[in-house]
PDB file of C-alpha atoms in Angstrom:
ATOM      1  CA  HIS A   1       0.976   2.063 -25.406  1.00 88.00           C
ATOM      2  CA  ARG A   2       2.129   5.261 -23.710  1.00 87.00           C
ATOM      3  CA  ASP A   3      -1.382   6.457 -22.954  1.00 86.00           C
ATOM      4  CA  LYS A   4      -2.210   3.199 -21.100  1.00 84.00           C
ATOM      5  CA  LEU A   5       1.072   3.403 -19.222  1.00 87.00           C
ATOM      6  CA  ALA A   6       0.307   7.005 -18.213  1.00 85.00           C
ATOM      7  CA  ALA A   7      -3.127   5.995 -16.940  1.00 79.00           C
ATOM      8  CA  ILE A   8      -1.741   3.113 -14.947  1.00 81.00           C
ATOM      9  CA  ALA A   9       1.009   5.359 -13.441  1.00 82.00           C
ATOM     10  CA  ARG A  10      -1.526   8.106 -12.498  1.00 79.00           C
ATOM     11  CA  CYS A  11      -3.573   5.525 -10.476  1.00 76.00           C
ATOM     12  CA  GLY A  12      -0.766   3.267  -9.229  1.00 78.00           C
ATOM     13  CA  LEU A  13       1.972   5.762  -8.099  1.00 81.00           C
ATOM     14  CA  PRO A  14      -0.163   7.663  -5.703  1.00 80.00           C
ATOM     15  CA  ALA A  15      -1.418   4.367  -4.221  1.00 75.00           C
ATOM     16  CA  GLY A  16       2.151   3.237  -3.682  1.00 79.00           C
ATOM     17  CA  LEU A  17       3.214   6.566  -2.144  1.00 78.00           C
ATOM     18  CA  GLN A  18       0.277   6.367   0.197  1.00 75.00           C
ATOM     19  CA  GLY A  19       1.396   2.901   1.350  1.00 73.00           C
ATOM     20  CA  MET A  20       4.898   4.201   1.896  1.00 76.00           C
ATOM     21  CA  MET A  21       3.593   7.025   4.068  1.00 74.00           C
ATOM     22  CA  PHE A  22       1.616   4.535   6.081  1.00 75.00           C
ATOM     23  CA  SER A  23       4.823   2.686   6.775  1.00 78.00           C
ATOM     24  CA  ILE A  24       6.482   5.828   8.038  1.00 80.00           C
ATOM     25  CA  SER A  25       3.623   6.601  10.408  1.00 80.00           C
ATOM     26  CA  ASN A  26       3.569   3.033  11.625  1.00 81.00           C
ATOM     27  CA  VAL A  27       7.257   3.245  12.391  1.00 86.00           C
ATOM     28  CA  MET A  28       6.729   6.366  14.480  1.00 86.00           C
ATOM     29  CA  ILE A  29       3.813   4.670  16.397  1.00 88.00           C
ATOM     30  CA  GLN A  30       5.966   1.587  17.023  1.00 87.00           C
ATOM     31  CA  THR A  31       8.717   3.875  18.340  1.00 90.00           C
ATOM     32  CA  ALA A  32       6.174   5.397  20.719  1.00 91.00           C
ATOM     33  CA  VAL A  33       5.147   1.936  21.845  1.00 92.00           C
ATOM     34  CA  ASN A  34       8.706   0.991  22.398  1.00 91.00           C
ATOM     35  CA  SER A  35       8.917   3.687  25.094  1.00 90.00           C
ATOM     36  CA  PHE A  36       6.815   1.523  27.292  1.00 91.00           C
ATOM     37  CA  GLN A  37       7.868  -1.650  29.247  1.00 90.00           C
ATOM     38  CA  GLU A  38       8.645  -4.887  27.541  1.00 92.00           C
ATOM     39  CA  ILE A  39       5.301  -6.383  28.541  1.00 93.00           C
ATOM     40  CA  THR A  40       3.373  -3.521  26.776  1.00 93.00           C
ATOM     41  CA  VAL A  41       5.596  -3.893  23.630  1.00 93.00           C
ATOM     42  CA  THR A  42       4.967  -7.630  23.546  1.00 94.00           C
ATOM     43  CA  GLY A  43       1.233  -7.377  24.191  1.00 94.00           C
ATOM     44  CA  ASN A  44       0.989  -4.679  21.471  1.00 93.00           C
ATOM     45  CA  ALA A  45       2.682  -6.937  18.966  1.00 93.00           C
ATOM     46  CA  VAL A  46       0.420  -9.875  19.826  1.00 94.00           C
ATOM     47  CA  ALA A  47      -2.690  -7.825  19.302  1.00 94.00           C
ATOM     48  CA  GLY A  48      -1.246  -6.506  16.026  1.00 92.00           C
ATOM     49  CA  ASN A  49      -1.118 -10.042  14.610  1.00 93.00           C
ATOM     50  CA  ILE A  50      -4.692 -10.641  15.513  1.00 94.00           C
ATOM     51  CA  GLU A  51      -5.824  -7.288  13.961  1.00 93.00           C
ATOM     52  CA  GLY A  52      -4.278  -8.470  10.750  1.00 91.00           C
ATOM     53  CA  PHE A  53      -7.125 -10.893  10.158  1.00 93.00           C
ATOM     54  CA  VAL A  54      -9.739  -8.225  10.766  1.00 93.00           C
ATOM     55  CA  TYR A  55      -7.984  -5.815   8.388  1.00 91.00           C
ATOM     56  CA  MET A  56      -8.037  -8.355   5.563  1.00 92.00           C
ATOM     57  CA  ILE A  57     -11.765  -8.413   5.761  1.00 91.00           C
ATOM     58  CA  MET A  58     -11.965  -4.683   5.585  1.00 91.00           C
ATOM     59  CA  ASN A  59      -9.552  -4.619   2.669  1.00 92.00           C
ATOM     60  CA  ALA A  60     -11.596  -7.082   0.738  1.00 95.00           C
ATOM     61  CA  PHE A  61     -14.481  -4.573   0.477  1.00 96.00           C
ATOM     62  CA  TYR A  62     -11.991  -1.778  -0.605  1.00 94.00           C
ATOM     63  CA  GLN A  63     -10.922  -3.990  -3.560  1.00 93.00           C
ATOM     64  CA  ALA A  64     -14.550  -4.630  -4.324  1.00 95.00           C
ATOM     65  CA  ALA A  65     -15.517  -1.027  -4.261  1.00 95.00           C
ATOM     66  CA  LEU A  66     -12.534  -0.049  -6.445  1.00 93.00           C
ATOM     67  CA  THR A  67     -13.236  -2.741  -9.061  1.00 93.00           C
ATOM     68  CA  ILE A  68     -17.017  -2.455  -9.429  1.00 95.00           C
ATOM     69  CA  THR A  69     -16.911   1.409  -9.337  1.00 95.00           C
ATOM     70  CA  ALA A  70     -14.292   1.406 -12.092  1.00 92.00           C
ATOM     71  CA  GLN A  71     -16.426  -0.934 -14.176  1.00 93.00           C
ATOM     72  CA  ASN A  72     -19.499   1.187 -13.821  1.00 93.00           C
ATOM     73  CA  CYS A  73     -17.590   4.412 -14.444  1.00 91.00           C
ATOM     74  CA  GLY A  74     -16.469   2.889 -17.665  1.00 88.00           C
ATOM     75  CA  ALA A  75     -20.114   2.209 -18.590  1.00 90.00           C
ATOM     76  CA  LYS A  76     -21.133   5.602 -17.277  1.00 89.00           C
ATOM     77  CA  LYS A  77     -23.685   4.078 -14.872  1.00 91.00           C
ATOM     78  CA  ILE A  78     -23.626   6.721 -12.235  1.00 89.00           C
ATOM     79  CA  LYS A  79     -26.482   5.298 -10.220  1.00 91.00           C
ATOM     80  CA  ARG A  80     -24.562   2.008  -9.847  1.00 94.00           C
ATOM     81  CA  VAL A  81     -21.487   4.006  -8.585  1.00 94.00           C
ATOM     82  CA  ARG A  82     -23.603   5.328  -5.728  1.00 93.00           C
ATOM     83  CA  ASP A  83     -25.236   1.995  -5.066  1.00 95.00           C
ATOM     84  CA  THR A  84     -21.788   0.282  -4.945  1.00 95.00           C
ATOM     85  CA  LEU A  85     -20.618   2.669  -2.351  1.00 96.00           C
ATOM     86  CA  ILE A  86     -23.696   2.240  -0.191  1.00 96.00           C
ATOM     87  CA  TRP A  87     -23.689  -1.544  -0.283  1.00 96.00           C
ATOM     88  CA  CYS A  88     -19.982  -1.889   0.197  1.00 96.00           C
ATOM     89  CA  GLU A  89     -20.245   0.436   3.269  1.00 97.00           C
ATOM     90  CA  VAL A  90     -23.173  -1.597   4.681  1.00 97.00           C
ATOM     91  CA  MET A  91     -21.257  -4.845   4.293  1.00 97.00           C
ATOM     92  CA  VAL A  92     -17.931  -3.499   5.645  1.00 96.00           C
ATOM     93  CA  VAL A  93     -19.688  -2.075   8.687  1.00 96.00           C
ATOM     94  CA  ALA A  94     -21.538  -5.339   9.300  1.00 96.00           C
ATOM     95  CA  SER A  95     -18.373  -7.465   8.722  1.00 96.00           C
ATOM     96  CA  GLY A  96     -16.225  -5.133  10.726  1.00 94.00           C
ATOM     97  CA  LEU A  97     -18.485  -5.214  13.648  1.00 95.00           C
ATOM     98  CA  LEU A  98     -18.780  -8.937  13.525  1.00 96.00           C
ATOM     99  CA  ALA A  99     -15.086  -9.655  13.136  1.00 95.00           C
ATOM    100  CA  GLY A 100     -13.997  -6.863  15.456  1.00 95.00           C
ATOM    101  CA  GLN A 101     -16.353  -7.791  18.317  1.00 95.00           C
ATOM    102  CA  THR A 102     -15.344 -11.444  17.803  1.00 95.00           C
ATOM    103  CA  ALA A 103     -11.662 -10.453  18.229  1.00 95.00           C
ATOM    104  CA  VAL A 104     -12.487  -8.509  21.275  1.00 95.00           C
ATOM    105  CA  HIS A 105     -14.719 -11.153  22.874  1.00 95.00           C
ATOM    106  CA  PHE A 106     -12.249 -13.986  22.284  1.00 96.00           C
ATOM    107  CA  GLY A 107      -9.224 -11.665  22.894  1.00 94.00           C
ATOM    108  CA  PRO A 108      -7.751 -13.744  25.805  1.00 95.00           C
ATOM    109  CA  GLN A 109      -7.986 -17.003  23.938  1.00 96.00           C
ATOM    110  CA  LEU A 110      -6.621 -15.608  20.778  1.00 95.00           C
ATOM    111  CA  ALA A 111      -3.768 -13.724  22.514  1.00 95.00           C
ATOM    112  CA  GLY A 112      -3.002 -16.845  24.436  1.00 94.00           C
ATOM    113  CA  ILE A 113      -2.062 -18.589  21.228  1.00 94.00           C
ATOM    114  CA  TYR A 114       0.850 -16.255  20.843  1.00 93.00           C
ATOM    115  CA  ASN A 115       1.909 -15.777  24.453  1.00 93.00           C
ATOM    116  CA  ASP A 116       0.710 -17.279  27.722  1.00 92.00           C
ATOM    117  CA  ASP A 117       1.825 -14.459  30.091  1.00 94.00           C
ATOM    118  CA  PRO A 118      -1.330 -13.001  31.775  1.00 94.00           C
ATOM    119  CA  GLU A 119       0.090  -9.502  31.687  1.00 95.00           C
ATOM    120  CA  VAL A 120       0.847  -9.680  28.014  1.00 94.00           C
ATOM    121  CA  ILE A 121      -2.556 -11.041  27.318  1.00 95.00           C
ATOM    122  CA  ASN A 122      -4.086  -8.108  29.319  1.00 95.00           C
ATOM    123  CA  VAL A 123      -2.169  -5.562  27.225  1.00 94.00           C
ATOM    124  CA  ALA A 124      -3.187  -7.294  23.907  1.00 95.00           C
ATOM    125  CA  CYS A 125      -6.822  -7.265  25.032  1.00 95.00           C
ATOM    126  CA  GLN A 126      -6.663  -3.473  25.840  1.00 94.00           C
ATOM    127  CA  ARG A 127      -5.425  -2.895  22.270  1.00 94.00           C
ATOM    128  CA  LEU A 128      -8.045  -5.248  20.774  1.00 95.00           C
ATOM    129  CA  LEU A 129     -10.776  -3.444  22.601  1.00 94.00           C
ATOM    130  CA  MET A 130      -9.484   0.083  21.421  1.00 93.00           C
ATOM    131  CA  LEU A 131      -8.804  -0.921  17.756  1.00 93.00           C
ATOM    132  CA  CYS A 132     -10.741  -4.006  16.730  1.00 93.00           C
ATOM    133  CA  GLY A 133     -14.022  -2.767  18.448  1.00 91.00           C
ATOM    134  CA  PRO A 134     -14.182   0.377  16.174  1.00 94.00           C
ATOM    135  CA  TYR A 135     -12.278  -1.189  13.250  1.00 94.00           C
ATOM    136  CA  PHE A 136     -15.325  -0.829  11.013  1.00 95.00           C
ATOM    137  CA  LEU A 137     -14.484   2.847  10.843  1.00 95.00           C
ATOM    138  CA  CYS A 138     -11.279   2.008   9.085  1.00 93.00           C
ATOM    139  CA  GLY A 139     -13.402  -0.076   6.649  1.00 94.00           C
ATOM    140  CA  ILE A 140     -15.610   2.782   6.018  1.00 95.00           C
ATOM    141  CA  MET A 141     -12.611   4.988   5.125  1.00 94.00           C
ATOM    142  CA  ASP A 142     -11.046   2.333   2.867  1.00 93.00           C
ATOM    143  CA  VAL A 143     -14.263   1.801   0.963  1.00 96.00           C
ATOM    144  CA  LEU A 144     -14.546   5.567   0.244  1.00 95.00           C
ATOM    145  CA  VAL A 145     -10.904   5.522  -0.964  1.00 93.00           C
ATOM    146  CA  GLY A 146     -11.645   2.507  -3.243  1.00 92.00           C
ATOM    147  CA  SER A 147     -14.726   4.397  -4.696  1.00 94.00           C
ATOM    148  CA  LEU A 148     -12.767   7.494  -5.353  1.00 93.00           C
ATOM    149  CA  ARG A 149      -9.959   5.553  -7.106  1.00 90.00           C
ATOM    150  CA  GLY A 150     -12.529   3.673  -9.094  1.00 91.00           C
ATOM    151  CA  MET A 151     -13.857   7.059 -10.248  1.00 91.00           C
ATOM    152  CA  GLY A 152     -10.399   7.835 -11.714  1.00 86.00           C
ATOM    153  CA  LEU A 153      -9.204   9.940  -8.711  1.00 88.00           C
ATOM    154  CA  SER A 154      -6.032   8.806  -7.086  1.00 83.00           C
ATOM    155  CA  LEU A 155      -4.034  11.867  -6.082  1.00 86.00           C
ATOM    156  CA  LEU A 156      -6.964  13.268  -4.050  1.00 88.00           C
ATOM    157  CA  PRO A 157      -7.539  10.232  -1.815  1.00 88.00           C
ATOM    158  CA  MET A 158      -3.791   9.848  -1.389  1.00 87.00           C
ATOM    159  CA  ALA A 159      -3.454  13.444  -0.244  1.00 89.00           C
ATOM    160  CA  VAL A 160      -6.344  13.210   2.104  1.00 91.00           C
ATOM    161  CA  THR A 161      -5.231   9.907   3.600  1.00 87.00           C
ATOM    162  CA  VAL A 162      -1.596  11.014   3.970  1.00 86.00           C
ATOM    163  CA  ALA A 163      -2.757  14.242   5.727  1.00 89.00           C
ATOM    164  CA  GLY A 164      -5.675  12.698   7.734  1.00 87.00           C
ATOM    165  CA  VAL A 165      -4.128   9.465   8.796  1.00 85.00           C
ATOM    166  CA  CYS A 166      -0.422   9.668   8.675  1.00 85.00           C
ATOM    167  CA  GLY A 167      -0.068  13.369   9.314  1.00 89.00           C
ATOM    168  CA  LEU A 168      -2.663  13.482  12.052  1.00 91.00           C
ATOM    169  CA  ARG A 169      -1.154  10.476  13.875  1.00 90.00           C
ATOM    170  CA  ILE A 170       2.263  12.077  13.794  1.00 89.00           C
ATOM    171  CA  VAL A 171       0.931  15.313  15.186  1.00 92.00           C
ATOM    172  CA  TRP A 172      -0.963  13.332  17.855  1.00 94.00           C
ATOM    173  CA  ILE A 173       2.296  11.575  18.913  1.00 92.00           C
ATOM    174  CA  ARG A 174       4.144  14.908  19.061  1.00 91.00           C
ATOM    175  CA  THR A 175       1.393  16.682  21.077  1.00 93.00           C
ATOM    176  CA  VAL A 176      -1.285  14.816  22.900  1.00 93.00           C
ATOM    177  CA  PHE A 177       0.753  11.673  23.490  1.00 93.00           C
ATOM    178  CA  VAL A 178       3.679  13.655  24.848  1.00 90.00           C
ATOM    179  CA  HIS A 179       1.452  15.128  27.577  1.00 91.00           C
ATOM    180  CA  HIS A 180      -0.500  11.949  28.224  1.00 91.00           C
ATOM    181  CA  HIS A 181       2.012   9.120  27.959  1.00 91.00           C
ATOM    182  CA  THR A 182      -0.317   6.080  28.044  1.00 92.00           C
ATOM    183  CA  LEU A 183      -0.939   3.256  25.587  1.00 91.00           C
ATOM    184  CA  GLN A 184      -4.717   4.123  25.486  1.00 92.00           C
ATOM    185  CA  ILE A 185      -3.960   7.690  24.461  1.00 94.00           C
ATOM    186  CA  LEU A 186      -1.551   6.476  21.750  1.00 93.00           C
ATOM    187  CA  LEU A 187      -4.055   3.968  20.315  1.00 93.00           C
ATOM    188  CA  LEU A 188      -6.836   6.586  20.373  1.00 94.00           C
ATOM    189  CA  SER A 189      -4.948   8.285  17.515  1.00 93.00           C
ATOM    190  CA  TYR A 190      -6.105   5.461  15.194  1.00 93.00           C
ATOM    191  CA  THR A 191      -9.901   6.067  15.866  1.00 93.00           C
ATOM    192  CA  VAL A 192      -9.575   9.885  15.603  1.00 94.00           C
ATOM    193  CA  SER A 193      -7.639   9.690  12.399  1.00 93.00           C
ATOM    194  CA  TRP A 194     -10.147   7.192  10.841  1.00 94.00           C
ATOM    195  CA  VAL A 195     -13.189   9.434  11.655  1.00 95.00           C
ATOM    196  CA  VAL A 196     -11.608  12.660  10.492  1.00 94.00           C
ATOM    197  CA  THR A 197     -10.307  11.131   7.250  1.00 94.00           C
ATOM    198  CA  GLU A 198     -13.406   9.354   6.302  1.00 93.00           C
ATOM    199  CA  LEU A 199     -15.526  12.506   6.722  1.00 95.00           C
ATOM    200  CA  VAL A 200     -13.189  14.380   4.294  1.00 95.00           C
ATOM    201  CA  HIS A 201     -13.301  11.364   1.917  1.00 95.00           C
ATOM    202  CA  LEU A 202     -17.033  11.432   2.021  1.00 95.00           C
ATOM    203  CA  ALA A 203     -17.101  15.124   1.119  1.00 95.00           C
ATOM    204  CA  CYS A 204     -14.728  14.407  -1.830  1.00 94.00           C
ATOM    205  CA  PHE A 205     -16.925  11.542  -2.989  1.00 95.00           C
ATOM    206  CA  ILE A 206     -20.022  13.661  -3.026  1.00 94.00           C
ATOM    207  CA  GLY A 207     -18.195  16.386  -4.992  1.00 94.00           C
ATOM    208  CA  ALA A 208     -16.791  13.877  -7.449  1.00 92.00           C
ATOM    209  CA  TYR A 209     -20.167  12.051  -7.797  1.00 93.00           C
ATOM    210  CA  ARG A 210     -22.007  15.256  -8.564  1.00 92.00           C
ATOM    211  CA  LYS A 211     -19.382  16.358 -11.105  1.00 90.00           C
ATOM    212  CA  ARG A 212     -19.599  12.996 -12.935  1.00 89.00           C
ATOM    213  CA  LYS A 213     -23.360  13.118 -12.899  1.00 88.00           C
ATOM    214  CA  ARG A 214     -23.338  16.509 -14.603  1.00 88.00           C
ATOM    215  CA  GLU A 215     -20.713  15.381 -17.144  1.00 84.00           C
ATOM    216  CA  TRP A 216     -22.493  12.177 -18.054  1.00 80.00           C
ATOM    217  CA  GLY A 217     -26.031  13.444 -17.909  1.00 71.00           C
ATOM    218  CA  SER A 218     -28.822  10.901 -18.264  1.00 57.00           C
ATOM    219  CA  GLU A 219     -27.502   7.303 -18.568  1.00 54.00           C
ATOM    220  CA  ALA A 220     -28.845   4.382 -20.522  1.00 47.00           C
ATOM    221  CA  PRO A 221     -31.300   2.264 -18.502  1.00 49.00           C
ATOM    222  CA  VAL A 222     -29.796  -0.783 -16.814  1.00 49.00           C
ATOM    223  CA  PRO A 223     -31.347  -4.109 -17.913  1.00 47.00           C
ATOM    224  CA  GLY A 224     -33.897  -5.248 -15.361  1.00 49.00           C
ATOM    225  CA  GLU A 225     -34.317  -1.800 -13.796  1.00 49.00           C
ATOM    226  CA  ALA A 226     -37.344   0.464 -14.264  1.00 44.00           C
TER     227      ALA A 226
END
């Protein structure tokens, strides 16, 4: 079934390439982290393990937005596409704030599970504060990507994410971080890239939503809705 294979490839290959580019940017960030003392490198790694739990919560809403949006696009229920985005964003922000602030609040205890050195724990808590605190911003960005992919757009969110997240972080490392060589400035690249990228994704979603609405016209009423 060549048509089905082509459709899968159009959606899957850009997602895979995006993941590969994330790995490249993460390698560069890790290289920048390695320029600090051993305590900083260790504390950063400890915090990274804790962040993984928060990220999985954010990723769950990305998967939900992708799946439900695709289902409703297949049924041409444009209002449900919009509602799916809104509710997934509400839930990802609430969950991100709860999980992120929990990680920040219990940072010393959580970091102590991995390493009992007070200096390492202090570095880990600094990273948790700068990343887990605003981690809901990453969730907002991911949900928008999921919604765009669910609408059949895969190359666009890949290009925006690669440029806004990977590209911007690499530029940040080569410019801002070079002149302000601190861990805080390096970690700030995450928050900046999340905000910039999600704003572009939002503009892309609005454009794609309006286009689909014009193409589909009036939709059949949803059972149970007025």
